[in-house]
Steps between C-alpha positions, in 0.01 A plus 500: 500500500632844408602737781385791287131598523469566126593329177501530123339187361628429148314253281751331272211341312390850404852585379502185291154575359596859417810377319285265293261786420788723394644228276161482329476879467856520364380281211833359391734752658710367785408610852753635750378489860643814659589409858696810595455663842452162669235414242312824568501413869360150446824304547770453236568129488151353561346734243771435242447125526123535469531734202725256315256219580227718348687535172730800535818423308699795637548664837596865540658691787619857522780423744787258455468362854150370431608337173780321684255394774288329237798298385600421859149363552552260212269674253640443152259704286647773285558811710557862400622769739544858387580759767850538643764765556862509387714247683222242553625138514371412154732201486267331750208550265688372196622197695143432616362507144300819561423738213601862555333818387742752347383860521823692431838470337678456833262214586594318181868545586445349846300206363780430255752511786285252693491271198878509474537431873268199494594363161132488406293676239277759668142529383379859479181691427565852370272750675400788273347821633215534252340791683458429870809706583614255766754219465619401155721599208358800317461479121777759465742278696386168355730477195832474688348256752376277218838518326671385819238231560545363148877490546477322836241257367731410210770430761265263684501709816131589491182396324234765450187307597258790508425864432246653735347813641241626745183696424420839651120492457412130497226561756329739255381272218516668163743770607695627195837434666434124482531489123792743510696288747424185302639671190818604679551144624454364147760747376742381769447138399561584134817686598615189688421275203697727268803418714443125491321482834180293479327518839294204610254723687348846467305600809311815591175406674464464876169414667294795376593458135480123529134535601394786273732524197564168322688681224772573756551139611784439251705195607462521878281676756626588849216423740538671836190631677262279302684188620385588852138534392482879504399730218753753365214681324222525761326767294456236227418196711565321825678167541192290423448683171836363384458154653743571785476394864658712782762286669552684831274544800630723780335422832547551874335444835382783721751562776256696715127568493347748743224752557551874452247774575368750249739788437816298570801556272670200339868474408754781461373858478141379546419540131212259564255557784235243585156635401314277751577252776666223306724194484847541353759246396877520469653321200868411559633621165641842419733692277788294642337210318443697182147621573489845335461788745310667217232234552404666831147614568528868593293817512172319451611300195512120536831325463576188304233229521519180704260207533393373842241226542351563159481877551707755313642760738790743474810622677413769755770753588870497426682181401783451754828316462366169630121534516186672381147538632159401372168637628287185524180686587286517813339160454812298437537178693825401667740431212846488662691235310263515203651525154531828312552483122681802365491392138470188292229261384201527731584854607600837354746492212854629474357748249254624768798562726689672220214743444473569873872573526533692174736249341495188281442136588862420407614698804242353736624143460868572435554718807374233741774459760723199554381451859154402375513121451411365157282192532470292185191310402436319177143499377602235245627261764357609836841530669645767724841626599658806660800718428 
């Protein structure tokens, strides 16, 4: 039994089912399960295994450490990692058969050095900045990088596996920049081919474009948020509209339940004052666990929603480091020890929390702190485990 009075329950059967759905939606393009940021807070290794079981043929991480952790766990799917600074131990990645994103000339130089050090051919995906203005080689800088890549590929030091980019407005279907960025990527691929580089994969679409823009699927789609059963385009449709199942349920037990009289302030600065004699409950989760302080209920506005005994209630007053309060109402029965569902199937959604906190569902699940235990269930097999 966990010593912590809260848990994030992750359904690996849902991860597997979402992977299968995304393979169907990709319609012939390969699917990369993006498991960066500890699989969006769901747990790196269990999620990666479930995603591969569901049909994902690639795994993607931003950070090198997570890519290496996949290999250390014995996962032998193809892995791409793409975000590192100068001086990173890229030799470890090359030795572990991990593909590397290359977003600058210096990065190509360091990958080549790693290939020389290990005596192995490094597999690279050239990242092109097609308009996001973030990481990637700009079109103006691309020629010299491609020249160097072609030279190193001829020497057997690298193999250019892919050319890829990231969309700026993927969550706005039909935005004119989508076609523009696709065109810039095509130009980059043609420039590579003119130098004798024939990439195996062109990839541009993450979850939003995977769900809404089949013309952007190309050879591979990078499925992040959708893998976890959340919608990257809530203005278009929720998870069920795309055949996705939310995989995480965040729940806790009340630490304290007590009576407060009308006119009593709750939590710091008394931003919430009880309107009548009432019952209040303390939920032992706070911003130290990743609960957004912006989800507080202050100045008469309700905070983020929670479900208690089939009722939808809301945070009352300021979220604290380790706890928050819920006004259960004057007629509430004794509920100390009862379960509170913050979000997940059977309760409010991560998107509900995102709206309450003025953010996106990506942040709600990803920011969940490490001290909250992840409990794994498998709706396909009826088994449980904890990490």
